[in-house]
mmCIF file of C-alpha atoms in Angstrom:
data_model
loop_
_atom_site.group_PDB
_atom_site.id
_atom_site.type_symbol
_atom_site.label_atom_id
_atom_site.label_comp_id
_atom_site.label_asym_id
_atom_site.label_seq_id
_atom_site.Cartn_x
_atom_site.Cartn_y
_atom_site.Cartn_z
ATOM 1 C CA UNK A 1392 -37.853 29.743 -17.793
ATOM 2 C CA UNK A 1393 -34.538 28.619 -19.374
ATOM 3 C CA UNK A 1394 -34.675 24.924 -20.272
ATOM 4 C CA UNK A 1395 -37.387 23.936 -18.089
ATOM 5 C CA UNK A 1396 -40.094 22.184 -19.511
ATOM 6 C CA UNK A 1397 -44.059 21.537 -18.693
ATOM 7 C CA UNK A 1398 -45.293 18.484 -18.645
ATOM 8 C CA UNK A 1399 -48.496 16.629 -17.568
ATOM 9 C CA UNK A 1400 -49.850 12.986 -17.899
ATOM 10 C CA UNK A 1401 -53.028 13.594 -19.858
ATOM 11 C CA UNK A 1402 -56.608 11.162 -19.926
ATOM 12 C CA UNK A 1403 -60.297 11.647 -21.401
ATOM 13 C CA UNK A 1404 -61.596 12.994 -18.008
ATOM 14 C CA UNK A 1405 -64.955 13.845 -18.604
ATOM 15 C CA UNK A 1406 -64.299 16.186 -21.565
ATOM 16 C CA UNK A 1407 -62.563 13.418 -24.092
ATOM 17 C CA UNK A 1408 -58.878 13.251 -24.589
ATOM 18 C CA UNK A 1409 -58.828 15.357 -27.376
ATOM 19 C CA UNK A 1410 -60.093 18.123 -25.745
ATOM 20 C CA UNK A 1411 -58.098 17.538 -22.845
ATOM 21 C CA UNK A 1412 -55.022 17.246 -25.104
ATOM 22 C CA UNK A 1413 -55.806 20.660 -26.905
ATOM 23 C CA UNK A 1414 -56.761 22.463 -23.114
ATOM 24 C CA UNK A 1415 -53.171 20.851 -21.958
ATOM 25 C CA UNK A 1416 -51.009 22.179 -25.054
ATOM 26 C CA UNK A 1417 -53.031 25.644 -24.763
ATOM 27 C CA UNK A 1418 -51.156 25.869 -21.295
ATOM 28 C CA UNK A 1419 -47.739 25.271 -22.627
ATOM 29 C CA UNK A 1420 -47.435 21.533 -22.137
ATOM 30 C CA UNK A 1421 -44.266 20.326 -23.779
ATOM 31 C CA UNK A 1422 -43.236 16.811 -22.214
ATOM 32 C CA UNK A 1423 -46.397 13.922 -21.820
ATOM 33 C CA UNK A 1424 -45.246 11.251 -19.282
ATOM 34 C CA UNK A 1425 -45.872 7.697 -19.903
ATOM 35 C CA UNK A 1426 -45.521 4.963 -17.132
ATOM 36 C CA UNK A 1427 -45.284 1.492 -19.019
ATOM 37 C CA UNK A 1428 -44.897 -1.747 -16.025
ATOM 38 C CA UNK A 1429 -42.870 -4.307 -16.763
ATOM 39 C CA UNK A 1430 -44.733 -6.960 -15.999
ATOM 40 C CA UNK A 1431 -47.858 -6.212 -18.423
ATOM 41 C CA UNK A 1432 -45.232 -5.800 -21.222
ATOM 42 C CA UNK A 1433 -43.632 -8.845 -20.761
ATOM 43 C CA UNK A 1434 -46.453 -11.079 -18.953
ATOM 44 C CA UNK A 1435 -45.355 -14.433 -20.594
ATOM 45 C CA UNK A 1436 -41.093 -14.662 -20.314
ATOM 46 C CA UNK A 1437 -40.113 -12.921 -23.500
ATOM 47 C CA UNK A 1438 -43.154 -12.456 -25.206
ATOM 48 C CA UNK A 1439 -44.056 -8.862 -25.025
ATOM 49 C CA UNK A 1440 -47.643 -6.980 -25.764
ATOM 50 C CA UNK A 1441 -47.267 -2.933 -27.856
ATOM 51 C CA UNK A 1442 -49.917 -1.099 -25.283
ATOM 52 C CA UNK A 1443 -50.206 2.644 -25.863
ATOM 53 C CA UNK A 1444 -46.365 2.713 -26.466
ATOM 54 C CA UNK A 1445 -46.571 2.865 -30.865
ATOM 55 C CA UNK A 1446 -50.385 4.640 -30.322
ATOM 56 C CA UNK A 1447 -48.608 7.275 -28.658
ATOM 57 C CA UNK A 1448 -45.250 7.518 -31.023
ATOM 58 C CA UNK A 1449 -47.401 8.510 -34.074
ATOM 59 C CA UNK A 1450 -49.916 10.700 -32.122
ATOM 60 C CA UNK A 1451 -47.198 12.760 -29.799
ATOM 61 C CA UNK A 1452 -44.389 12.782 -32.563
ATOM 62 C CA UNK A 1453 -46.852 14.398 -34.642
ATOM 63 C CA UNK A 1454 -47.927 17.056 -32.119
ATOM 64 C CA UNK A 1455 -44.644 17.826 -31.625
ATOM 65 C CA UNK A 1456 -44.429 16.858 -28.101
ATOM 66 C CA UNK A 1457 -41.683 15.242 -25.956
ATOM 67 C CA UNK A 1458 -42.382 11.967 -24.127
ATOM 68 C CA UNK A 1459 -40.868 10.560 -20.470
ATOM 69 C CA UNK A 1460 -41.334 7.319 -20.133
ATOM 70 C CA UNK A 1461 -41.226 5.337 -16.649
ATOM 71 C CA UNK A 1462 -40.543 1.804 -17.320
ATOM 72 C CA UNK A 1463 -40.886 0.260 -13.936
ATOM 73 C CA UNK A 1464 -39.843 -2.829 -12.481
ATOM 74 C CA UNK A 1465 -40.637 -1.120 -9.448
ATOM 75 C CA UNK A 1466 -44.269 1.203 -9.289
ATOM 76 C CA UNK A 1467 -44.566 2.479 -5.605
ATOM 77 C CA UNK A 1468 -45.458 -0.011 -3.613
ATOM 78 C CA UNK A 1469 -45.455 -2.636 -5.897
ATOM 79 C CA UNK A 1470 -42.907 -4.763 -7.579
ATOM 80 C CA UNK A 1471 -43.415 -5.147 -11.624
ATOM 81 C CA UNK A 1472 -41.101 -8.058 -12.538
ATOM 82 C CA UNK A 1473 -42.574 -10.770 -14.968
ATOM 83 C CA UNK A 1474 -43.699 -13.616 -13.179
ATOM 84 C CA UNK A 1475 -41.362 -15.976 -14.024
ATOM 85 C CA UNK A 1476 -38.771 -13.524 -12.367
ATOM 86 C CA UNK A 1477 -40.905 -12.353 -8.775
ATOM 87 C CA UNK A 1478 -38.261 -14.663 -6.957
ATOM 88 C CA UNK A 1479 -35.044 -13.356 -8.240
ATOM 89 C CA UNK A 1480 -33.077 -10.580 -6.723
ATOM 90 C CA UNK A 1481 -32.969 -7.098 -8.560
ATOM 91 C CA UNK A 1482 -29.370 -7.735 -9.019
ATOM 92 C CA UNK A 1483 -29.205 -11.497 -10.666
ATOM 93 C CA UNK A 1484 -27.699 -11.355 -14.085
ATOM 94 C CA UNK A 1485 -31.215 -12.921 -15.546
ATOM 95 C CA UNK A 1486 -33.204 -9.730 -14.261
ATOM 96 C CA UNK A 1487 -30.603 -7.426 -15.988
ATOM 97 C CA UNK A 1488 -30.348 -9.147 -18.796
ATOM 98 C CA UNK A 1489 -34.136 -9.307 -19.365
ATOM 99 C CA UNK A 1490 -34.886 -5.754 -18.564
ATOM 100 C CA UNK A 1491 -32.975 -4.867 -21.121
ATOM 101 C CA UNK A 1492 -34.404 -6.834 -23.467
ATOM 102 C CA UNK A 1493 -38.153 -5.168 -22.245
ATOM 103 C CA UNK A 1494 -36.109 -1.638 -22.579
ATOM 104 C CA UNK A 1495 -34.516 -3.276 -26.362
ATOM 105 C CA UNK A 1496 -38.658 -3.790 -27.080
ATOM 106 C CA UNK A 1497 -40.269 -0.506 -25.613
ATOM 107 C CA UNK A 1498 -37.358 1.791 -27.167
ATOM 108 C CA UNK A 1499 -38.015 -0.017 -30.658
ATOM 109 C CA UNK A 1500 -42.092 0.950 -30.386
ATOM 110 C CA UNK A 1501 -40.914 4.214 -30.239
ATOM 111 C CA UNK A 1502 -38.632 5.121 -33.237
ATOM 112 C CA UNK A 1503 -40.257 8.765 -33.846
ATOM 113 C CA UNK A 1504 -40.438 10.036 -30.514
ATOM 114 C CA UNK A 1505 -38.126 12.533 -28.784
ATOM 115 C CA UNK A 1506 -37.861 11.300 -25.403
ATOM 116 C CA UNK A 1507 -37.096 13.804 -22.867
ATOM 117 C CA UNK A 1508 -36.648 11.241 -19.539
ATOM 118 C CA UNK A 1509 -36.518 7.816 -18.972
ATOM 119 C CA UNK A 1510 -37.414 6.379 -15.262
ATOM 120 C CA UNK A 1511 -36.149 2.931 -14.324
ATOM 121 C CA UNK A 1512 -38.900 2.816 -11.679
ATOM 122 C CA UNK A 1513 -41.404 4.765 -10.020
ATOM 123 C CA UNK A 1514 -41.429 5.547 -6.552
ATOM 124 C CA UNK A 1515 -38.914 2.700 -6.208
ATOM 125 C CA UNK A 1516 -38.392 3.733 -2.333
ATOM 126 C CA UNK A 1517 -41.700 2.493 -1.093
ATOM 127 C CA UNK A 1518 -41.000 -0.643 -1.950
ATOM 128 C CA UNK A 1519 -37.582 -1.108 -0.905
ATOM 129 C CA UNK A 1520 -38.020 0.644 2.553
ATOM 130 C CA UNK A 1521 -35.262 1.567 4.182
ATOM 131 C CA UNK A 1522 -33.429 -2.001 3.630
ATOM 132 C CA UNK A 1523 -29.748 -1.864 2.757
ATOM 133 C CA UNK A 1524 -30.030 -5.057 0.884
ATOM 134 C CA UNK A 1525 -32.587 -4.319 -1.322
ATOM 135 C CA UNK A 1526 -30.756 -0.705 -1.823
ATOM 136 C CA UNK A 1527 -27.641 -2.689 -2.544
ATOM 137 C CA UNK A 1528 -29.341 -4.964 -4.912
ATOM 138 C CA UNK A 1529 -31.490 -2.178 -6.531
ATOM 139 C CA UNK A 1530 -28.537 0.151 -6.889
ATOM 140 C CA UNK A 1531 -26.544 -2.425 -8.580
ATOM 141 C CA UNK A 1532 -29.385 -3.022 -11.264
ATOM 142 C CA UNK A 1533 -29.535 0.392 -11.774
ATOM 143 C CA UNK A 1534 -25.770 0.592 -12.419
ATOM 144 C CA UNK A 1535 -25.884 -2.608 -15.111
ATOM 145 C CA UNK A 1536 -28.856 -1.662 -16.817
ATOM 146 C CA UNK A 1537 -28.899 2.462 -16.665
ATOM 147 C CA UNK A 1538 -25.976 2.664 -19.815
ATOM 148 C CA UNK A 1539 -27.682 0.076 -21.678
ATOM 149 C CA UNK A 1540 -31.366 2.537 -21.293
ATOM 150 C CA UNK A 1541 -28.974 5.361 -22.322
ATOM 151 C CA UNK A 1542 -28.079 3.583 -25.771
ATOM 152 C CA UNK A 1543 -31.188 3.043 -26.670
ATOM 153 C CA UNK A 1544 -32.475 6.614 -25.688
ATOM 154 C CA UNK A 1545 -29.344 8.412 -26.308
ATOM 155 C CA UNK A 1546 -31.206 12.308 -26.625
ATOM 156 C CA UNK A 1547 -33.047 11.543 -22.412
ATOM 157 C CA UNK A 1548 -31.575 11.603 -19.551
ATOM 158 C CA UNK A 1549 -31.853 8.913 -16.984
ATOM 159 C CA UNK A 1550 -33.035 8.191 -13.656
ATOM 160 C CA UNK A 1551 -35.085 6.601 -10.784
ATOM 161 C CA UNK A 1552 -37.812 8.379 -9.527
ATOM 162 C CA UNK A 1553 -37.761 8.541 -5.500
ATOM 163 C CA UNK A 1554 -40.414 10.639 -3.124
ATOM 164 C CA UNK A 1555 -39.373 13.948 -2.013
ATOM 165 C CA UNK A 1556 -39.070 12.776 1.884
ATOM 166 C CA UNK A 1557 -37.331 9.508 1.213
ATOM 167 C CA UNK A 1558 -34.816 11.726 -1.538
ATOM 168 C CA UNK A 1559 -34.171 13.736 2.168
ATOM 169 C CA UNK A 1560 -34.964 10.298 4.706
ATOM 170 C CA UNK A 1561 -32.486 8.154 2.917
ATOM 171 C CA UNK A 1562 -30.006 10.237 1.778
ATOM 172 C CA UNK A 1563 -27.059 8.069 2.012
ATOM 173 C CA UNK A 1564 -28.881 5.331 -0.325
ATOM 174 C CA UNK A 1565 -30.148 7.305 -2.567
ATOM 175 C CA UNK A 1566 -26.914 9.492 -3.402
ATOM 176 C CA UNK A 1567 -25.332 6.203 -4.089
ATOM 177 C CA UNK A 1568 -28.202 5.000 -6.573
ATOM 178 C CA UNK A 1569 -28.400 8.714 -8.413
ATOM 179 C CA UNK A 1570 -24.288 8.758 -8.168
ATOM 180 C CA UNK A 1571 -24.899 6.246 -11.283
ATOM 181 C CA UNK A 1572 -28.255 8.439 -13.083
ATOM 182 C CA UNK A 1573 -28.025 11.803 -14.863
ATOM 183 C CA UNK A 1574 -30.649 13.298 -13.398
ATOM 184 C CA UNK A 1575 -32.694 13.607 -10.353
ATOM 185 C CA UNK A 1576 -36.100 12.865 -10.374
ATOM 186 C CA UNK A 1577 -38.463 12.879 -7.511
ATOM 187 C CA UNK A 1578 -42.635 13.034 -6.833
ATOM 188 C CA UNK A 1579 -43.746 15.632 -4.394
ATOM 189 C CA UNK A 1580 -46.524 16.077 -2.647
ATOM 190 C CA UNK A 1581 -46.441 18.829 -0.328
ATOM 191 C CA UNK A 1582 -48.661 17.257 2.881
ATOM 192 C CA UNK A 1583 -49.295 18.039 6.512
ATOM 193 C CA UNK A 1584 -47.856 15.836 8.233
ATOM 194 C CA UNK A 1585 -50.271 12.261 7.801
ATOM 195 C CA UNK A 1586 -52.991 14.385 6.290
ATOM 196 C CA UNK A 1587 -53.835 14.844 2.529
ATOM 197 C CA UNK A 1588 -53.758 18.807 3.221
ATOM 198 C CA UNK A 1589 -51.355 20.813 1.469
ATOM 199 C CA UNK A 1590 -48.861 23.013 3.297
ATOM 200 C CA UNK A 1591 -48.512 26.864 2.970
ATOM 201 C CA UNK A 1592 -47.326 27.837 -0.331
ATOM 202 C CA UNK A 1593 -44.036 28.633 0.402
ATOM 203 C CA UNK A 1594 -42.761 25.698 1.780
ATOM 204 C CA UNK A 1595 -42.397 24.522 -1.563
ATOM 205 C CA UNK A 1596 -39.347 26.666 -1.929
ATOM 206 C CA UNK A 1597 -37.688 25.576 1.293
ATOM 207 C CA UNK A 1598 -38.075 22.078 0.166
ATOM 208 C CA UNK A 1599 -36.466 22.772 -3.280
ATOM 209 C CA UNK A 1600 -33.716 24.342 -1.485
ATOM 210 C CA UNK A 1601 -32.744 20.984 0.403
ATOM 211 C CA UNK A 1602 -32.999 19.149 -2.558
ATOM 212 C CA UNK A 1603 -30.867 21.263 -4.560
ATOM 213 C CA UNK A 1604 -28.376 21.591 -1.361
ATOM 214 C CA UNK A 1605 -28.111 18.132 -1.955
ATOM 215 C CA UNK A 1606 -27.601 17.528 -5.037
ATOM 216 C CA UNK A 1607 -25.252 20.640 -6.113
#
């Protein structure tokens, strides 16, 4: 209701993409969600490779549908910094001054598209744990880099995707990262306990309530 949007990350499946597109829109999908690593952008220093990213400017602008775009030095578990940069903290000048040029090259594959969210990272808390460092260092990066993601997407908001249980887990670290991002944004996957079983139903709106407690 209000402003809130549907979105899904659509593929062929069995049924094509176009089919799969037309079944998603039929639903209401507004937003499609890109994730675009770093690394397989840039995988020589400075030399960068399109992807989907201008494939999916024409088709999506046309449909009239908004895009979020994750572009991850971080994807779960794994780190996504070019090669030549695997050995340099998330916070050395070099790193922030060559994401930016990876967010100066994905935002300019894009001209057409109305981006609704831009992620600096995916899941970024599985692979920094629960170490202050590399919070320190990551929040920092997030703090140079985050204005410079807003110029060139000035109509998203930004922000770092973090799980749902680390969002509540490390609260203290990741208030301090989102102190510097518009928006919130978290993955949830309501599990048992070490099982891949959903919980009840309703504990989905118990869980929203914490998060929203939290963030007010």
């Amino acid at each position: 209701h209000g402003d809130r949007l549907l979105g899904m990350a659509i593929s062929e499946g069995q049924i094509g993409f176009d089919k799969a597109f037309a079944l998603a829109q039929s639903v209401g999908v507004k937003v499609v969600e890109l994730g675009t690593p770093w690394d397989e952008t840039e995988p020589e220093a400075q030399k960068y490779v399109e992807g989907w990213l201008p494939i999916a400017n024409q088709f999506y602008s046309k449909a009239g549908i908004k895009l979020a775009i994750s572009l991850n030095p971080i994807d779960t578990n794994n780190l996504r910094l070019p090669k030549d940069l695997k050995d340099k903290s998330f916070n050395d000048p070099e790193v922030i001054d060559r994401y930016k040029s990876f967010v100066d090259f994905a935002a300019s594959q894009l001209p057409d598209s109305d981006i609704f969210f831009v992620a600096i990272g995916n899941e970024i808390d599985v692979y920094l744990g629960s170490s202050d460092k590399r919070w320190q260092e990551y929040t920092e990066f997030f703090k140079a880099v985050a204005p410079f993601v807003k110029e060139k997407f000035p109509k998203a908001v930004i922000g770092s995707k973090i799980t749902f249980d680390e969002i509540i887990n490390l609260n203290d670290k990741v208030q301090r990262l989102n102190n510097y991002a518009d928006v919130v944004i978290t993955t949830y996957y309501p599990f048992k306990q070490g099982e891949f079983i959903v919980r009840d139903p309703a504990t989905a709106h118990e869980d929203f309530k914490r998060i929203t407690e939290l963030y007010p």
